[in-house]
Every structure is written in structure tokens, then in C-alpha cells.
Steps between C-alpha positions, in 0.01 A plus 500: 500500500407344168569113478787410298394317188726281295577625146339303219740400234256352265169606372196275524404574144828360350477178738133475376599531124777230529259282705229532240735439197631185648163379603362538166811315356447219745123493452538485116781244478771727390668413813483118524461304824845406640660793306766661719461887579781698634491862617800612289357370183155636556636824596693541189198380290268746672775776522442566872713434800487177680301624795153535323583156338552367867206629616283371219649155512405495870137574430499246241636240720231589777233453225632163400638601170857450554714288740843466612727335258783253587822701539409871444194691406147393436322321226137498364282271709421165351127438419355288760164306415385486850550874562302584184227285606471684826521848295194355300307435823540868614416612147179283497377657833568855387356430169187366647449800718569746221225322277248512764545864571507573127179291447332688786552813275414295186797657365588497117851418386641684190452292172858597421624265761376197316608623165852539635471146646394354177763657290756393739389145491509508109848643484644245768708796625598404855520843637185610325312189669633574829414866496154439360417252786623762766297762340191304535563424852598862596188614326310281746688637794403856384135418456484367844543837657740391746861624423649282774434184294733613209764616752494166682538297185731704309820324630356157448437588140862530423555153640213378266644699205823290542340178472250592236780637278734188572212248404355685224852525327469128437135425503169656396246686717208307586216539223233559757688802691306785322171327480524463883593866527190591300269285710643673811450843342136393394417393853633822651307708259173304595556555859529137584765504758488134594526380156803747447661372792463144420627556143790707598612229764482238247704702257761553765497142595535373150762754424699379790477132409604559162779739554683312790454165298684653211738657718591176678527329181746778368711493836511101480639506152713815534871408428751590791682836418771693674239713665623373836880487482 
């Protein structure tokens, strides 16, 4: 006798689509910290039933991007300085492993990555700057030859995109960022693993200090809103 299986009412693909759209909106700041989200409103905006929205919100809550709101529904999780610092600790360790493996292969990063970064830096387009930074680090993860690195850090990058976008909207990117990126890439290409590791760890540490300091300042001076009724 065949086992009885419960009929599935929601396709995983639809849940994944709603999840991805909401995650992008949160990561890029289209949905602001503290903004309330309801199943009914999101279902109407996405033109889907409430079920895939409910499942997507549960996944976002598990991943730390939304939290229960007072009263009803959920809200976008507030940016937390201590949490971001911890995320940078993880990123620094994975970046160090990635550059060491890439340097052992004397990997060459595509020049277009740096052209993209310089153009974004000149334009002061926040999304372009964040995307260019992500492209550089993803190139290193690919160059490492270990796909588990990119898989392990992908979720953390969405948290980093949130804080990078929030900070860069009101302040400029560090002037040394792409100089640091190029120095890391040169060390990798020369096969100098120890230098590459040192440079990428310094890069991650400095980025963490700068972003968390600016975020702390923003949160300190942020006016109280009706985000928490």
C-alpha cells in the first residue's frame, strides 16, 4: 500500500519568487527598517494568494530580515550594529579562506570588475556601488575554486547590502576601497597567499569599523517615527 501524501497547495517556485522579491526590496532599502508588512497587502501587490506570501515571510523571519510587529503582521527588522559587526567577522574569515585558495592558484580577476567599481564610485550611485563591491568579492569566491564559500556567505551579503545601502545614502564610500581591492587582486595574481589574507582581513576590519560607526551615528540621530505603533 502506497503511503498517503498530503497534497501540496503552494508551489515552491512561487514562494521562492515572493521571498526573492521581498529580500531584494529589504536589502536595497525599498522596504525600510520598521516598515510593517501584511499578508493581504503583499498578496495584492504580487497578485498571488496569501499562502506563498505567508511562507515567504516565515522564511524571511527565520533569516532575520523581518520580525513580529506589535499588534498584527510583521515588520522589516531594524538594523542592529552589533549584529552587523558579527556578520563582518564571519565575512572576514570566509574572505580570508577564499583569497588564500585563489592565491594558491594565482587566479586573475577580470579587469572589468575594477572598471565597474571605479565607474560606480564616480557616479555615487548607491546601488551601483553596492553591486560593484559584491561583484568583486564574488569574483574572489569563484576564483577560490570552492563553491561552498559563496553558498555560505550569500545570506550574510544580504544583511551587508542593507547596511551598506543605508550608510551610503547619507555618506560617501571610503576613498581607499578600490585601491584595497586592487591590492588584494594583485597579491592573489602573484600567488602571495599570506599577503592576500592580511590585506583582505584588514579590508574587512576597516569596512566593519567604518560602516558600524556610521550606522551607529545614524541610529543615534534618527528621529522617532510611527514604525512601532
